[in-house]
Short mmCIF file of C-alpha atoms and ligand atoms in Angstrom, two decimals:
data_model
loop_
_atom_site.label_atom_id
_atom_site.label_comp_id
_atom_site.label_asym_id
_atom_site.label_seq_id
_atom_site.Cartn_x
_atom_site.Cartn_y
_atom_site.Cartn_z
CA UNK A 95 24.50 -14.22 -2.95
CA UNK A 96 22.36 -11.31 -4.18
CA UNK A 97 22.70 -8.06 -2.18
CA UNK A 98 19.87 -7.36 0.11
CA UNK A 99 18.63 -10.90 0.46
CA UNK A 100 19.21 -10.86 4.24
CA UNK A 101 20.41 -14.37 4.91
CA UNK A 102 19.99 -13.77 8.60
CA UNK A 103 16.31 -14.41 8.45
CA UNK A 104 16.62 -18.09 7.96
CA UNK A 105 16.05 -19.15 11.56
CA UNK A 106 12.59 -19.25 13.03
CA UNK A 107 13.73 -17.97 16.44
CA UNK A 108 15.58 -15.11 14.81
CA UNK A 109 12.49 -14.02 12.96
CA UNK A 110 10.39 -14.33 16.20
CA UNK A 111 12.85 -12.19 18.18
CA UNK A 112 13.32 -9.59 15.41
CA UNK A 113 9.50 -9.17 15.06
CA UNK A 114 9.15 -8.99 18.77
CA UNK A 115 11.60 -6.06 18.79
CA UNK A 116 9.85 -4.46 15.82
CA UNK A 117 6.43 -4.54 17.38
CA UNK A 118 7.28 -4.06 21.08
CA UNK A 119 10.59 -2.19 21.07
CA UNK A 120 12.27 -0.68 23.03
CA UNK A 121 12.30 -4.04 24.89
CA UNK A 122 14.71 -5.82 27.15
CA UNK A 123 16.32 -9.23 26.48
CA UNK A 124 14.62 -10.54 29.62
CA UNK A 125 11.14 -9.39 28.39
CA UNK A 126 11.76 -10.96 24.96
CA UNK A 127 12.62 -14.33 26.64
CA UNK A 128 9.54 -14.11 28.79
CA UNK A 129 7.06 -13.15 25.95
CA UNK A 130 8.42 -15.56 23.32
CA UNK A 131 9.31 -18.50 25.63
CA UNK A 132 12.70 -18.74 23.95
CA UNK A 133 15.42 -19.45 26.55
CA UNK A 134 17.50 -16.40 27.75
CA UNK A 135 20.85 -17.71 26.48
CA UNK A 136 19.32 -18.23 23.01
CA UNK A 137 17.82 -14.76 23.10
CA UNK A 138 21.16 -13.24 24.07
CA UNK A 139 23.08 -15.03 21.36
CA UNK A 140 20.63 -14.16 18.58
CA UNK A 141 20.38 -10.51 19.75
CA UNK A 142 24.30 -10.41 19.64
CA UNK A 143 24.07 -11.51 16.04
CA UNK A 144 21.31 -9.02 15.15
CA UNK A 145 23.41 -6.19 16.72
CA UNK A 146 26.52 -7.23 14.69
CA UNK A 147 24.40 -7.19 11.55
CA UNK A 148 23.29 -3.61 12.53
CA UNK A 149 19.58 -4.34 12.28
CA UNK A 150 19.10 -3.94 16.07
CA UNK A 151 20.58 -1.37 18.33
CA UNK A 152 20.73 -0.97 22.06
CA UNK A 153 18.84 2.17 23.12
CA UNK A 154 18.10 3.77 26.50
CA UNK A 155 18.26 1.96 29.76
CA UNK A 156 14.89 0.61 30.94
CA UNK A 157 13.13 0.56 34.34
CA UNK A 158 14.77 -1.79 36.82
CA UNK A 159 12.65 -4.58 38.23
CA UNK A 160 14.95 -4.68 41.34
CA UNK A 161 18.51 -5.24 40.30
CA UNK A 162 20.54 -3.81 37.45
CA UNK A 163 18.60 -1.68 34.96
CA UNK A 164 18.20 -3.65 31.67
CA UNK A 165 19.44 -2.30 28.28
CA UNK A 166 16.58 -1.90 25.86
CA UNK A 167 16.64 -3.02 22.19
CA UNK A 168 15.10 -1.53 19.14
CA UNK A 169 15.14 -1.79 15.32
CA UNK A 170 17.89 0.30 13.72
CA UNK A 171 15.35 1.75 11.30
CA UNK A 172 17.56 4.62 9.83
CA UNK A 173 20.48 2.22 8.94
CA UNK A 174 18.78 0.60 5.98
CA UNK A 175 16.82 1.78 2.98
CA UNK A 176 14.22 0.53 0.68
CA UNK A 177 13.42 1.79 -2.85
CA UNK A 178 9.63 2.25 -3.45
CA UNK A 179 8.15 2.76 -6.86
CA UNK A 180 4.59 3.76 -7.81
CA UNK A 181 4.43 2.80 -11.46
CA UNK A 182 1.80 4.24 -13.76
CA UNK A 183 -0.50 5.07 -15.35
CA UNK A 184 0.50 8.70 -15.67
CA UNK A 185 3.89 8.84 -13.85
CA UNK A 186 6.62 6.73 -12.32
CA UNK A 187 7.22 7.97 -8.83
CA UNK A 188 10.14 6.68 -6.92
CA UNK A 189 11.30 7.14 -3.22
CA UNK A 190 14.00 5.97 -0.94
CA UNK A 191 12.74 5.29 2.52
CA UNK A 192 14.14 3.96 5.69
CA UNK A 193 12.65 1.00 7.64
CA UNK A 194 10.18 3.27 9.49
CA UNK A 195 8.81 4.51 6.13
CA UNK A 196 10.46 7.92 6.51
CA UNK A 197 11.05 9.14 2.95
CA UNK A 198 14.55 10.55 2.33
CA UNK A 199 14.62 10.97 -1.43
CA UNK A 200 12.01 11.37 -4.07
CA UNK A 201 11.83 11.60 -7.78
CA UNK A 202 9.20 11.42 -10.53
CA UNK A 203 9.00 11.01 -14.30
CA UNK A 204 6.05 11.53 -16.57
CA UNK A 205 5.20 8.65 -18.90
CA UNK A 206 4.67 9.56 -22.55
CA UNK A 207 2.12 7.43 -24.39
CA UNK A 208 2.22 5.41 -26.52
CA UNK A 209 4.97 3.45 -24.79
CA UNK A 210 6.61 0.09 -25.37
CA UNK A 211 7.69 -2.46 -22.72
CA UNK A 212 11.28 -1.61 -23.31
CA UNK A 213 10.67 2.20 -22.90
CA UNK A 214 8.63 1.64 -19.77
CA UNK A 215 11.37 -0.53 -18.26
CA UNK A 216 13.89 2.14 -19.07
CA UNK A 217 11.90 4.77 -17.21
CA UNK A 218 11.83 2.44 -14.25
CA UNK A 219 15.49 1.88 -14.27
CA UNK A 220 16.31 5.61 -14.67
CA UNK A 221 14.11 6.77 -11.80
CA UNK A 222 15.52 3.96 -9.51
CA UNK A 223 19.03 4.81 -10.47
CA UNK A 224 18.42 8.45 -9.61
CA UNK A 225 17.21 7.78 -6.06
CA UNK A 226 19.92 5.18 -5.39
CA UNK A 227 22.51 7.65 -6.64
CA UNK A 228 21.16 10.46 -4.43
CA UNK A 229 22.00 8.59 -1.32
CA UNK A 230 25.45 8.78 0.15
CA UNK A 231 25.05 5.48 1.93
CA UNK A 232 26.42 2.24 0.84
CA UNK A 233 24.55 0.01 -1.55
CA UNK A 234 24.82 -2.79 1.08
CA UNK A 235 22.28 -0.69 3.07
CA UNK A 236 19.49 -0.95 0.40
CA UNK A 237 17.31 -3.88 1.26
CA UNK A 238 15.62 -4.11 -2.12
CA UNK A 239 13.08 -2.49 -4.51
CA UNK A 240 9.33 -2.64 -4.24
CA UNK A 241 7.14 -1.83 -7.24
CA UNK A 242 3.49 -0.93 -7.04
CA UNK A 243 2.28 -1.44 -10.57
CA UNK A 244 -0.90 -0.29 -12.22
CA UNK A 245 -2.91 -3.21 -13.64
CA UNK A 246 -2.84 -6.98 -13.21
CA UNK A 247 0.35 -8.44 -11.84
CA UNK A 248 1.71 -11.94 -11.33
CA UNK A 249 3.37 -11.60 -7.93
CA UNK A 250 5.17 -14.86 -8.16
CA UNK A 251 7.10 -13.96 -11.27
CA UNK A 252 6.96 -10.16 -10.76
CA UNK A 253 5.47 -9.68 -14.24
CA UNK A 254 2.91 -7.11 -15.22
CA UNK A 255 0.44 -9.22 -17.00
CA UNK A 256 -1.79 -6.42 -18.23
CA UNK A 257 -1.52 -2.74 -17.79
CA UNK A 258 -4.72 -1.40 -19.50
CA UNK A 259 -4.06 2.33 -19.28
CA UNK A 260 -0.61 1.87 -20.77
CA UNK A 261 -1.79 -0.69 -23.30
CA UNK A 262 1.09 -2.99 -22.22
CA UNK A 263 1.30 -6.56 -21.32
CA UNK A 264 3.79 -9.18 -20.15
CA UNK A 265 6.43 -6.88 -18.73
CA UNK A 266 9.15 -8.89 -16.94
CA UNK A 267 9.73 -6.20 -14.28
CA UNK A 268 11.20 -8.29 -11.51
CA UNK A 269 13.66 -10.25 -13.85
CA UNK A 270 14.86 -6.99 -15.61
CA UNK A 271 15.30 -4.94 -12.43
CA UNK A 272 17.03 -7.74 -10.46
CA UNK A 273 19.43 -8.15 -13.39
CA UNK A 274 20.07 -4.41 -13.52
CA UNK A 275 20.51 -3.59 -9.84
CA UNK A 276 21.41 -6.93 -8.16
CA UNK A 277 18.80 -6.30 -5.52
CA UNK A 278 15.60 -8.22 -4.31
CA UNK A 279 12.60 -6.86 -6.30
CA UNK A 280 8.97 -7.41 -5.31
CA UNK A 281 6.19 -6.41 -7.68
CA UNK A 282 2.51 -5.99 -6.66
CA UNK A 283 -0.69 -4.46 -7.99
CA UNK A 284 -0.87 -0.78 -6.92
CA UNK A 285 -4.19 -0.95 -5.03
CA UNK A 286 -2.96 -3.95 -3.15
CA UNK A 287 0.36 -2.31 -2.29
CA UNK A 288 -1.61 0.62 -1.07
CA UNK A 289 -3.54 -1.72 1.39
CA UNK A 290 -0.17 -3.08 2.63
CA UNK A 291 1.06 0.51 3.08
CA UNK A 292 -2.06 1.21 5.25
CA UNK A 293 -1.40 -1.97 7.21
CA UNK A 294 2.23 -0.98 7.95
CA UNK A 295 2.09 2.81 8.21
CA UNK A 296 -1.57 3.86 8.38
CA UNK A 297 -1.95 3.98 12.24
CA UNK A 298 -4.80 1.57 12.33
CA UNK A 299 -3.52 -0.53 15.21
CA UNK A 300 -4.23 -4.23 15.26
CA UNK A 301 -7.14 -4.82 12.80
CA UNK A 302 -7.47 -8.42 11.70
CA UNK A 303 -9.37 -7.54 8.51
CA UNK A 304 -9.11 -4.37 6.50
CA UNK A 305 -10.20 -3.16 3.02
CA UNK A 306 -8.23 -0.29 1.46
CA UNK A 307 -10.08 1.35 -1.38
CA UNK A 308 -8.49 3.62 -3.93
CA UNK A 309 -10.82 6.11 -5.58
CA UNK A 310 -8.95 7.95 -8.23
CA UNK A 311 -8.76 7.82 -12.00
CA UNK A 312 -9.71 4.12 -11.57
CA UNK A 313 -11.19 2.25 -8.56
CA UNK A 314 -9.51 -0.66 -6.99
CA UNK A 315 -8.92 -2.19 -3.46
CA UNK A 316 -6.63 -4.42 -1.42
CA UNK A 317 -7.82 -6.80 1.13
CA UNK A 318 -5.57 -7.40 4.13
CA UNK A 319 -6.41 -10.40 6.45
CA UNK A 320 -4.35 -10.87 9.61
CA UNK A 321 -1.53 -8.69 8.11
CA UNK A 322 -1.38 -10.44 4.74
CA UNK A 323 -2.63 -9.49 1.32
CA UNK A 324 -5.34 -11.65 -0.12
CA UNK A 325 -4.78 -12.27 -3.89
CA UNK A 326 -7.54 -14.71 -4.70
CA UNK A 327 -7.19 -17.73 -6.97
CA UNK A 328 -6.19 -15.79 -10.12
CA UNK A 329 -4.80 -12.53 -8.78
CA UNK A 330 -7.92 -10.40 -9.28
CA UNK A 331 -9.29 -10.14 -5.79
CA UNK A 332 -9.96 -6.54 -4.98
CA UNK A 333 -11.06 -5.42 -8.50
CA UNK A 334 -14.03 -3.68 -7.01
CA UNK A 335 -13.98 -0.91 -9.60
CA UNK A 336 -15.66 -3.55 -11.85
CA UNK A 337 -18.33 -4.65 -9.32
CA UNK A 338 -21.47 -4.15 -11.29
CA UNK A 339 -23.88 -1.70 -9.76
CA UNK A 340 -26.35 -1.29 -12.69
CA UNK A 341 -26.87 -3.66 -15.61
CA UNK A 342 -28.24 -0.78 -17.74
CA UNK A 343 -25.54 1.62 -16.73
CA UNK A 344 -22.76 3.29 -18.61
CA UNK A 345 -20.25 1.19 -20.53
CA UNK A 346 -17.04 0.68 -18.49
CA UNK A 347 -13.51 0.37 -19.96
CA UNK A 348 -13.74 -3.33 -19.17
CA UNK A 349 -16.64 -3.70 -21.48
CA UNK A 350 -19.29 -4.38 -18.93
CA UNK A 351 -22.10 -1.93 -18.02
CA UNK A 352 -22.67 0.01 -14.84
CA UNK A 353 -19.42 -0.81 -12.95
CA UNK A 354 -18.67 1.06 -9.69
CA UNK A 355 -15.91 2.77 -11.64
CA UNK A 356 -18.37 4.30 -14.13
CA UNK A 357 -20.09 6.13 -11.24
CA UNK A 358 -17.33 7.14 -8.72
CA UNK A 359 -14.00 7.47 -10.38
CA UNK A 360 -12.59 11.01 -11.07
CA UNK A 361 -13.46 10.79 -14.79
CA UNK A 362 -16.82 9.30 -14.01
CA UNK A 363 -17.70 12.20 -11.71
CA UNK A 364 -16.63 14.61 -14.60
CA UNK A 365 -18.68 12.69 -17.13
CA UNK A 366 -21.80 12.63 -14.75
CA UNK A 367 -21.34 16.44 -14.28
CA UNK A 368 -21.37 16.92 -18.07
CA UNK A 369 -24.44 14.71 -18.55
CA UNK A 370 -26.52 15.55 -15.50
CA UNK A 371 -25.76 19.25 -14.85
CA UNK A 372 -24.50 20.28 -18.27
CA UNK A 373 -21.01 21.36 -17.32
CA UNK A 374 -18.69 21.49 -20.29
CA UNK A 375 -15.07 20.07 -20.40
CA UNK A 376 -14.96 19.67 -16.56
CA UNK A 377 -12.71 17.38 -14.59
CA UNK A 378 -13.55 15.61 -11.36
CA UNK A 379 -11.41 18.12 -9.51
CA UNK A 380 -13.24 20.94 -11.25
CA UNK A 381 -16.58 19.67 -9.90
CA UNK A 382 -15.01 19.61 -6.42
CA UNK A 383 -13.86 23.18 -6.78
CA UNK A 384 -17.32 24.33 -7.85
CA UNK A 385 -18.83 22.53 -4.95
CA UNK A 386 -16.48 24.21 -2.47
CA UNK A 387 -17.35 27.57 -3.99
CA UNK A 388 -21.04 26.86 -3.14
CA UNK A 389 -22.34 25.43 -6.42
CA UNK A 390 -25.28 23.32 -5.24
CA UNK A 391 -25.56 21.08 -8.24
CA UNK A 392 -21.91 20.10 -7.98
CA UNK A 393 -22.22 19.56 -4.22
CA UNK A 394 -25.30 17.31 -4.91
CA UNK A 395 -23.51 15.29 -7.50
CA UNK A 396 -20.64 14.69 -5.07
CA UNK A 397 -23.23 13.74 -2.38
CA UNK A 398 -24.67 11.20 -4.79
CA UNK A 399 -21.18 9.97 -5.49
CA UNK A 400 -20.80 9.27 -1.77
CA UNK A 401 -24.05 7.33 -1.79
CA UNK A 402 -22.83 5.13 -4.67
CA UNK A 403 -19.57 4.56 -2.84
CA UNK A 404 -21.56 3.56 0.26
CA UNK A 405 -23.72 1.11 -1.72
CA UNK A 406 -20.60 -0.39 -3.27
CA UNK A 407 -18.98 -0.73 0.16
CA UNK A 408 -22.18 -2.25 1.67
CA UNK A 409 -21.97 -4.97 -1.01
CA UNK A 410 -18.34 -5.62 0.04
CA UNK A 411 -19.22 -5.63 3.80
CA UNK A 412 -21.74 -8.33 3.12
CA UNK A 413 -19.21 -10.49 1.21
CA UNK A 414 -16.14 -9.83 3.30
CA UNK A 415 -17.14 -8.05 6.62
CA UNK A 416 -13.95 -6.12 7.15
CA UNK A 417 -13.24 -4.54 10.58
CA UNK A 418 -12.22 -1.35 8.88
CA UNK A 419 -12.40 0.34 5.47
CA UNK A 420 -9.82 2.94 4.50
CA UNK A 421 -10.47 5.30 1.53
CA UNK A 422 -7.67 7.03 -0.46
CA UNK A 423 -7.09 8.52 -3.93
CA UNK A 424 -7.92 11.85 -5.56
CA UNK A 425 -11.67 11.55 -5.14
CA UNK A 426 -11.21 11.54 -1.35
CA UNK A 427 -10.02 15.16 -1.55
CA UNK A 428 -13.81 15.82 -1.66
CA UNK A 429 -14.22 14.07 1.74
CA UNK A 430 -16.33 16.97 3.01
CA UNK A 431 -18.99 16.10 0.48
CA UNK A 432 -18.66 12.26 0.09
CA UNK A 433 -17.72 10.76 3.50
CA UNK A 434 -21.03 11.36 5.28
CA UNK A 435 -23.28 10.10 2.49
CA UNK A 436 -20.98 6.99 2.19
CA UNK A 437 -21.40 6.27 5.92
CA UNK A 438 -25.14 7.04 5.70
CA UNK A 439 -25.65 4.63 2.79
CA UNK A 440 -23.83 1.83 4.81
CA UNK A 441 -25.96 2.67 7.91
CA UNK A 442 -29.18 2.51 5.82
CA UNK A 443 -28.41 -0.73 4.03
CA UNK A 444 -26.10 -3.03 5.94
CA UNK A 445 -27.70 -6.13 7.47
CA UNK A 446 -26.85 -5.95 11.15
CA UNK A 447 -26.26 -3.22 13.71
CA UNK A 448 -22.52 -3.95 13.83
CA UNK A 449 -22.20 -3.99 10.05
CA UNK A 450 -24.02 -0.61 9.94
CA UNK A 451 -21.22 0.83 12.15
CA UNK A 452 -18.36 -0.39 10.06
CA UNK A 453 -15.47 1.99 10.49
CA UNK A 454 -14.94 3.95 7.27
CA UNK A 455 -12.06 6.39 7.29
CA UNK A 456 -9.96 8.56 4.87
CA UNK A 457 -6.33 7.59 4.76
CA UNK A 458 -3.73 9.65 6.91
CA UNK A 459 -1.00 8.88 4.38
CA UNK A 460 -2.25 11.23 1.70
CA UNK A 461 -0.75 10.55 -1.77
CA UNK A 462 2.00 8.43 -0.33
CA UNK A 463 -0.16 5.45 0.64
CA UNK A 464 0.71 3.49 -2.55
CA UNK A 465 4.39 4.24 -2.57
CA UNK A 466 4.73 3.38 1.08
CA UNK A 467 2.99 0.12 0.19
CA UNK A 468 5.70 -0.51 -2.34
CA UNK A 469 8.26 0.03 0.51
CA UNK A 470 6.28 -2.32 2.71
CA UNK A 471 6.56 -5.15 0.15
CA UNK A 472 10.23 -5.40 1.11
CA UNK A 473 9.50 -5.02 4.91
CA UNK A 474 7.27 -8.20 4.65
CA UNK A 475 10.29 -9.86 3.07
CA UNK A 476 12.86 -8.46 5.47
CA UNK A 477 10.88 -9.46 8.62
CA UNK A 478 10.06 -12.77 7.06
CA UNK A 479 6.24 -12.34 7.39
CA UNK A 480 5.16 -14.20 4.29
ZN1 LIG B 767 -15.78 -2.38 -15.45
#
């Protein structure tokens, strides 16, 4: 048996009880039985197993309903670890986190281009090795490794099919890392992992449909429906950076013209600033700094960027109608300039009064949204939610 495969999840009742404790804990055995309609003796015996396996602990004593005060149960979050990796295009960032998403170790390595598949896999192995070594706890406590990978990913095989900014293809990430570490490995596209990170750790409560959009060097999104990632028929659902906004627009790295990415990504903002306001060798961040210093042309450019984002999101609202849209990535650092015009554009253009009020927020997870998503890939596995 591979380490970290968690054989205890094989029974349906066990999975139901564990998830009841995860979502409602601290909770008593009696309450679990009542809510899940599983008989009290079955609840007791499964809870006994879960406590022996150290995934559940008894916590404080709860309120008495007349009679003895019940012992409360909760997930033993700090007893297990997950390795989360945000891989590419510029760096490989790696963390060790517990089951509540609290990061206890962190490391990062710059990627030097050009790079081969073999060199890329070596960087992955080195960074993962470093965070695993840094923990004093036993390897048995590591549940597995989650990888949020730049580019197009086959999640079944855990292969990176195409990583455009690294000019790599067909990297057998899952196979190589499982061989190296003997742990369960899950691989997902980075924008989709980010969406899962929002679902688990973003404090959004129960939303049955959510779109998480990354606005950075590239533009991508993840769609979460009833807690699950939507991949589409051929794994490209969420490639909203290549939604075409203007058939006569700038040429995109994908070869098409006028993609959303050519208007609102960090490099696109810099390019537009050069073209439209004559700023030389500027970065997207540079435009933001100028705007905060009171440069009106830069502020106007960012305002327009917000309008473009809002038009793109309105298109998505009309296709997918999410309850909530979460924005993250470097471009959202300029939220004071872009968020309002984004919301205005939706209000002006969406079809119905409810759609006009679609909730658009900036992530609370900062730059860790993606890497926490990589961690969440293993939580989905651990809690048997697939
Ligand atoms: Zn494109």
